[in-house]
mmCIF file of C-alpha atoms and ligand atoms in Angstrom:
data_model
loop_
_atom_site.group_PDB
_atom_site.id
_atom_site.type_symbol
_atom_site.label_atom_id
_atom_site.label_comp_id
_atom_site.label_asym_id
_atom_site.label_seq_id
_atom_site.Cartn_x
_atom_site.Cartn_y
_atom_site.Cartn_z
ATOM 1 C CA UNK A 1 -13.916 19.704 -4.017
ATOM 2 C CA UNK A 2 -11.126 19.740 -1.437
ATOM 3 C CA UNK A 3 -9.961 16.357 -0.265
ATOM 4 C CA UNK A 4 -8.904 17.756 3.113
ATOM 5 C CA UNK A 5 -10.960 16.302 5.950
ATOM 6 C CA UNK A 6 -9.392 18.296 8.753
ATOM 7 C CA UNK A 7 -6.138 19.995 9.700
ATOM 8 C CA UNK A 8 -4.231 21.346 12.656
ATOM 9 C CA UNK A 9 -1.190 23.480 11.896
ATOM 10 C CA UNK A 10 1.183 21.477 9.712
ATOM 11 C CA UNK A 11 -0.802 18.236 10.161
ATOM 12 C CA UNK A 12 -3.415 17.570 7.487
ATOM 13 C CA UNK A 13 -5.761 14.594 7.140
ATOM 14 C CA UNK A 14 -6.832 14.236 3.519
ATOM 15 C CA UNK A 15 -8.678 11.597 1.525
ATOM 16 C CA UNK A 16 -6.613 8.997 -0.300
ATOM 17 C CA UNK A 17 -6.649 9.862 -3.992
ATOM 18 C CA UNK A 18 -7.641 7.382 -6.681
ATOM 19 C CA UNK A 19 -4.120 7.727 -8.117
ATOM 20 C CA UNK A 20 -1.075 5.415 -8.537
ATOM 21 C CA UNK A 21 1.141 7.451 -6.155
ATOM 22 C CA UNK A 22 -1.216 6.947 -3.236
ATOM 23 C CA UNK A 23 -1.777 3.240 -3.924
ATOM 24 C CA UNK A 24 1.966 2.595 -4.292
ATOM 25 C CA UNK A 25 2.699 4.418 -1.047
ATOM 26 C CA UNK A 26 0.045 2.407 0.731
ATOM 27 C CA UNK A 27 1.533 -0.875 -0.517
ATOM 28 C CA UNK A 28 5.056 0.118 0.631
ATOM 29 C CA UNK A 29 3.809 1.157 4.074
ATOM 30 C CA UNK A 30 1.551 -1.827 4.682
ATOM 31 C CA UNK A 31 4.362 -4.235 3.781
ATOM 32 C CA UNK A 32 6.953 -2.593 6.032
ATOM 33 C CA UNK A 33 7.837 -4.620 9.143
ATOM 34 C CA UNK A 34 6.799 -2.036 11.760
ATOM 35 C CA UNK A 35 3.273 -1.914 10.310
ATOM 36 C CA UNK A 36 2.897 -5.645 9.556
ATOM 37 C CA UNK A 37 3.821 -6.383 13.173
ATOM 38 C CA UNK A 38 0.453 -4.939 14.273
ATOM 39 C CA UNK A 39 -1.761 -4.644 11.167
ATOM 40 C CA UNK A 40 -3.290 -7.897 9.840
ATOM 41 C CA UNK A 41 -0.088 -9.853 10.663
ATOM 42 C CA UNK A 42 -1.369 -13.146 9.204
ATOM 43 C CA UNK A 43 -2.412 -11.604 5.879
ATOM 44 C CA UNK A 44 -0.156 -12.009 2.830
ATOM 45 C CA UNK A 45 1.721 -8.865 1.725
ATOM 46 C CA UNK A 46 -0.530 -6.256 0.132
ATOM 47 C CA UNK A 47 -0.279 -6.084 -3.663
ATOM 48 C CA UNK A 48 -0.927 -3.037 -5.807
ATOM 49 C CA UNK A 49 -4.052 -4.720 -7.168
ATOM 50 C CA UNK A 50 -5.157 -5.414 -3.596
ATOM 51 C CA UNK A 51 -4.664 -1.792 -2.588
ATOM 52 C CA UNK A 52 -6.611 -0.538 -5.603
ATOM 53 C CA UNK A 53 -9.341 -3.029 -4.833
ATOM 54 C CA UNK A 54 -9.559 -2.081 -1.153
ATOM 55 C CA UNK A 55 -9.068 1.681 -1.339
ATOM 56 C CA UNK A 56 -10.234 2.489 -4.867
ATOM 57 C CA UNK A 57 -13.613 0.966 -4.227
ATOM 58 C CA UNK A 58 -13.984 3.014 -1.067
ATOM 59 C CA UNK A 59 -13.099 6.176 -2.940
ATOM 60 C CA UNK A 60 -15.616 5.565 -5.701
ATOM 61 C CA UNK A 61 -18.574 3.919 -3.966
ATOM 62 C CA UNK A 62 -20.716 4.691 -0.930
ATOM 63 C CA UNK A 63 -18.575 2.489 1.353
ATOM 64 C CA UNK A 64 -19.024 4.002 4.844
ATOM 65 C CA UNK A 65 -15.260 3.953 5.536
ATOM 66 C CA UNK A 66 -13.250 7.045 4.628
ATOM 67 C CA UNK A 67 -9.571 6.275 3.976
ATOM 68 C CA UNK A 68 -7.058 9.062 4.438
ATOM 69 C CA UNK A 69 -3.401 9.930 4.554
ATOM 70 C CA UNK A 70 -1.916 11.988 7.351
ATOM 71 C CA UNK A 71 0.406 14.647 5.993
ATOM 72 C CA UNK A 72 3.029 16.676 7.833
ATOM 73 C CA UNK A 73 4.259 19.775 5.991
ATOM 74 C CA UNK A 74 2.616 18.409 2.822
ATOM 75 C CA UNK A 75 4.345 14.995 2.984
ATOM 76 C CA UNK A 76 2.278 11.829 3.541
ATOM 77 C CA UNK A 77 3.482 10.114 6.731
ATOM 78 C CA UNK A 78 0.697 7.719 7.642
ATOM 79 C CA UNK A 79 -2.746 6.266 7.123
ATOM 80 C CA UNK A 80 -5.952 6.862 9.058
ATOM 81 C CA UNK A 81 -9.476 5.642 8.315
ATOM 82 C CA UNK A 82 -12.792 6.326 10.013
ATOM 83 C CA UNK A 83 -16.298 4.886 9.868
ATOM 84 C CA UNK A 84 -19.623 4.946 11.727
ATOM 85 C CA UNK A 85 -19.802 1.981 14.127
ATOM 86 C CA UNK A 86 -23.521 1.763 13.323
ATOM 87 C CA UNK A 87 -22.449 0.192 9.970
ATOM 88 C CA UNK A 88 -20.511 -2.569 11.772
ATOM 89 C CA UNK A 89 -23.237 -4.239 13.843
ATOM 90 C CA UNK A 90 -22.433 -7.742 12.607
ATOM 91 C CA UNK A 91 -18.731 -7.453 13.447
ATOM 92 C CA UNK A 92 -19.491 -6.014 16.890
ATOM 93 C CA UNK A 93 -21.867 -8.904 17.593
ATOM 94 C CA UNK A 94 -19.188 -11.404 16.521
ATOM 95 C CA UNK A 95 -16.617 -9.996 18.936
ATOM 96 C CA UNK A 96 -19.207 -9.379 21.684
ATOM 97 C CA UNK A 97 -18.469 -5.673 22.019
ATOM 98 C CA UNK A 98 -20.922 -2.810 22.255
ATOM 99 C CA UNK A 99 -20.235 0.844 21.565
ATOM 100 C CA UNK A 100 -22.523 3.834 22.064
ATOM 101 C CA UNK A 101 -25.082 4.314 19.301
ATOM 102 C CA UNK A 102 -23.901 7.077 16.980
ATOM 103 C CA UNK A 103 -20.226 6.507 17.759
ATOM 104 C CA UNK A 104 -17.468 6.485 15.159
ATOM 105 C CA UNK A 105 -14.407 4.290 14.802
ATOM 106 C CA UNK A 106 -10.915 4.824 13.463
ATOM 107 C CA UNK A 107 -7.715 2.933 12.660
ATOM 108 C CA UNK A 108 -4.272 4.395 12.132
ATOM 109 C CA UNK A 109 -0.658 3.633 11.386
ATOM 110 C CA UNK A 110 2.417 5.754 10.837
ATOM 111 C CA UNK A 111 3.892 4.585 7.531
ATOM 112 C CA UNK A 112 7.387 6.003 7.771
ATOM 113 C CA UNK A 113 9.205 3.945 10.408
ATOM 114 C CA UNK A 114 11.530 6.841 11.247
ATOM 115 C CA UNK A 115 8.551 8.938 12.348
ATOM 116 C CA UNK A 116 7.192 6.501 14.938
ATOM 117 C CA UNK A 117 7.115 7.791 18.507
ATOM 118 C CA UNK A 118 7.244 11.486 17.669
ATOM 119 C CA UNK A 119 3.725 12.352 18.722
ATOM 120 C CA UNK A 120 2.171 12.286 15.242
ATOM 121 C CA UNK A 121 -0.175 9.383 16.022
ATOM 122 C CA UNK A 122 -1.586 10.985 19.164
ATOM 123 C CA UNK A 123 -1.973 14.294 17.379
ATOM 124 C CA UNK A 124 -3.734 12.784 14.345
ATOM 125 C CA UNK A 125 -6.161 10.833 16.543
ATOM 126 C CA UNK A 126 -6.985 13.918 18.595
ATOM 127 C CA UNK A 127 -7.531 16.040 15.477
ATOM 128 C CA UNK A 128 -9.747 13.400 13.855
ATOM 129 C CA UNK A 129 -11.768 12.934 17.066
ATOM 130 C CA UNK A 130 -12.342 16.704 17.216
ATOM 131 C CA UNK A 131 -13.548 16.560 13.603
ATOM 132 C CA UNK A 132 -15.886 13.618 14.238
ATOM 133 C CA UNK A 133 -17.406 15.308 17.301
ATOM 134 C CA UNK A 134 -17.876 18.619 15.522
ATOM 135 C CA UNK A 135 -18.832 17.568 11.992
ATOM 136 C CA UNK A 136 -20.360 14.085 12.337
ATOM 137 C CA UNK A 137 -22.059 14.571 15.714
ATOM 138 C CA UNK A 138 -20.191 11.508 16.996
ATOM 139 C CA UNK A 139 -21.518 10.451 20.397
ATOM 140 C CA UNK A 140 -18.086 8.916 21.092
ATOM 141 C CA UNK A 141 -15.040 7.724 19.173
ATOM 142 C CA UNK A 142 -14.091 4.109 19.837
ATOM 143 C CA UNK A 143 -11.305 1.932 18.472
ATOM 144 C CA UNK A 144 -9.984 -1.570 18.905
ATOM 145 C CA UNK A 145 -6.307 -2.287 19.466
ATOM 146 C CA UNK A 146 -4.298 -5.314 20.456
ATOM 147 C CA UNK A 147 -3.993 -5.765 24.212
ATOM 148 C CA UNK A 148 -0.221 -6.086 23.739
ATOM 149 C CA UNK A 149 0.219 -2.934 21.649
ATOM 150 C CA UNK A 150 1.420 -0.721 24.501
ATOM 151 C CA UNK A 151 2.758 1.996 22.210
ATOM 152 C CA UNK A 152 -0.579 2.359 20.425
ATOM 153 C CA UNK A 153 -2.483 2.451 23.719
ATOM 154 C CA UNK A 154 -0.134 5.140 25.073
ATOM 155 C CA UNK A 155 -0.657 7.213 21.922
ATOM 156 C CA UNK A 156 -4.452 6.864 22.099
ATOM 157 C CA UNK A 157 -4.437 7.715 25.821
ATOM 158 C CA UNK A 158 -2.434 10.819 24.992
ATOM 159 C CA UNK A 159 -5.197 11.679 22.497
ATOM 160 C CA UNK A 160 -7.844 11.507 25.231
ATOM 161 C CA UNK A 161 -8.976 7.873 25.009
ATOM 162 C CA UNK A 162 -9.337 5.326 27.795
ATOM 163 C CA UNK A 163 -9.643 1.542 27.877
ATOM 164 C CA UNK A 164 -13.262 0.444 28.260
ATOM 165 C CA UNK A 165 -14.296 -2.977 29.536
ATOM 166 C CA UNK A 166 -12.408 -6.255 29.639
ATOM 167 C CA UNK A 167 -10.101 -7.628 26.910
ATOM 168 C CA UNK A 168 -11.794 -9.748 24.216
ATOM 169 C CA UNK A 169 -10.826 -11.779 21.145
ATOM 170 C CA UNK A 170 -10.937 -9.826 17.894
ATOM 171 C CA UNK A 171 -11.496 -11.606 14.559
ATOM 172 C CA UNK A 172 -7.978 -10.551 13.419
ATOM 173 C CA UNK A 173 -5.527 -13.430 13.561
ATOM 174 C CA UNK A 174 -1.916 -13.668 14.719
ATOM 175 C CA UNK A 175 -0.265 -17.032 14.053
ATOM 176 C CA UNK A 176 -3.758 -18.384 13.450
ATOM 177 C CA UNK A 177 -5.073 -17.286 16.855
ATOM 178 C CA UNK A 178 -7.655 -14.552 17.386
ATOM 179 C CA UNK A 179 -5.829 -11.596 18.942
ATOM 180 C CA UNK A 180 -6.603 -10.432 22.461
ATOM 181 C CA UNK A 181 -7.751 -6.850 22.091
ATOM 182 C CA UNK A 182 -9.145 -3.914 24.009
ATOM 183 C CA UNK A 183 -11.700 -1.241 23.224
ATOM 184 C CA UNK A 184 -10.595 2.349 23.769
ATOM 185 C CA UNK A 185 -13.099 5.191 23.848
ATOM 186 C CA UNK A 186 -12.940 8.948 23.603
ATOM 187 C CA UNK A 187 -16.120 10.223 25.241
ATOM 188 C CA UNK A 188 -17.837 13.136 23.574
ATOM 189 C CA UNK A 189 -16.565 16.261 25.378
ATOM 190 C CA UNK A 190 -19.324 18.085 27.260
ATOM 191 C CA UNK A 191 -20.600 21.125 25.410
ATOM 192 C CA UNK A 192 -19.040 20.188 22.040
ATOM 193 C CA UNK A 193 -20.697 22.145 19.269
ATOM 194 C CA UNK A 194 -22.283 20.019 16.546
ATOM 195 C CA UNK A 195 -21.297 21.677 13.254
ATOM 196 C CA UNK A 196 -23.687 19.728 11.062
HETATM 197 C C1 COA B 1 0.435 3.142 17.047
HETATM 198 C C2 COA B 1 0.925 4.367 16.312
HETATM 199 C C3 COA B 1 -0.118 4.838 15.298
HETATM 200 C C4 COA B 1 1.117 5.510 17.325
HETATM 201 O O1 COA B 1 1.601 6.643 16.656
HETATM 202 P P1 COA B 1 2.987 7.307 17.140
HETATM 203 O O2 COA B 1 3.138 8.572 16.406
HETATM 204 O O3 COA B 1 4.089 6.312 17.025
HETATM 205 O O4 COA B 1 2.660 7.534 18.682
HETATM 206 P P2 COA B 1 2.981 8.797 19.602
HETATM 207 O O5 COA B 1 4.408 9.225 19.370
HETATM 208 O O6 COA B 1 1.939 9.815 19.432
HETATM 209 O O7 COA B 1 2.809 8.168 21.044
HETATM 210 C C5 COA B 1 3.530 7.020 21.390
HETATM 211 C C6 COA B 1 3.391 6.794 22.869
HETATM 212 O O8 COA B 1 3.838 5.466 23.150
HETATM 213 C C7 COA B 1 4.885 5.507 24.092
HETATM 214 N N1 COA B 1 5.726 4.376 23.718
HETATM 215 C C8 COA B 1 6.643 4.294 22.738
HETATM 216 N N2 COA B 1 7.138 3.054 22.674
HETATM 217 C C9 COA B 1 6.494 2.338 23.616
HETATM 218 C C10 COA B 1 6.559 0.997 24.040
HETATM 219 N N3 COA B 1 7.371 0.115 23.454
HETATM 220 N N4 COA B 1 5.742 0.613 25.052
HETATM 221 C C11 COA B 1 4.911 1.488 25.642
HETATM 222 N N5 COA B 1 4.795 2.775 25.276
HETATM 223 C C12 COA B 1 5.586 3.182 24.268
HETATM 224 C C13 COA B 1 5.498 6.874 23.932
HETATM 225 O O9 COA B 1 6.181 7.271 25.125
HETATM 226 C C14 COA B 1 4.253 7.719 23.701
HETATM 227 O O10 COA B 1 3.519 7.910 24.903
HETATM 228 P P3 COA B 1 3.524 9.338 25.654
HETATM 229 O O11 COA B 1 3.011 10.339 24.697
HETATM 230 O O12 COA B 1 2.621 9.141 26.822
HETATM 231 O O13 COA B 1 4.965 9.571 26.035
HETATM 232 C C15 COA B 1 2.293 4.091 15.589
HETATM 233 O O14 COA B 1 3.273 3.800 16.563
HETATM 234 C C16 COA B 1 2.216 2.953 14.580
HETATM 235 O O15 COA B 1 1.812 3.177 13.458
HETATM 236 N N6 COA B 1 2.626 1.737 14.969
HETATM 237 C C17 COA B 1 2.664 0.582 14.047
HETATM 238 C C18 COA B 1 1.283 0.148 13.580
HETATM 239 C C19 COA B 1 0.273 0.101 14.703
HETATM 240 O O16 COA B 1 0.544 -0.388 15.786
HETATM 241 N N7 COA B 1 -0.924 0.649 14.409
HETATM 242 C C20 COA B 1 -1.993 0.691 15.397
HETATM 243 C C21 COA B 1 -2.877 -0.495 15.277
HETATM 244 S S1 COA B 1 -4.203 -0.385 16.461
#
């Protein structure tokens, strides 16, 4: 079975493999300063055992989150995960946010610091949204990002998303404080074919 979820030209989104190379890459990326700045900043550095625990379980059980690498010309350059928001009701209630029923969520980072700001993030989000609309019948794609993460918001806007509603406090912590965050949504394009 192919582990490719979707692709556009030289950009491929493929499942993370239950293999040492992928876990080791994930650990190196997650512990690099440009990612830690915005991704679980209060958490201790990710260990190899932690990565295997988090990602290996997802790969081998029916966890609703699919964890992937973004590849450019066959080289992994970043991480992207996606999940049905319908599986996250408790979290949404905690943060006081509602999303359309049947919508999907995603999270992303570019792992190689030298590749930040080159359009890969916007492109990967757009490609994954297209996939979720076509193959998962997503009613919308919605994500949460820190209110202060201007670069991420610009990338998501470039991918067709817009800020929805007022800022709120996420459960993620920065210096012990819940981070002020915003919801961004990509509405389902009119007339999108449902490939399921
Ligand atoms: C957020 C992230 C995934 C975006 O991917 P990317 O490939 O760097 O983004 P892109 O190059 O596609 O787009 C970046 C946009 O931000 C803009 N930008 C760059 N630096 C910026 C800054 N300091 N402030 C505001 N906008 C900025 C760019 O001009 C571009 O917008 P444009 O296309 O309208 O010109 C990536 O930067 C990243 O991994 N950052 C670290 C981890 C992180 O923040 N993850 C997201 C958590 S929600």
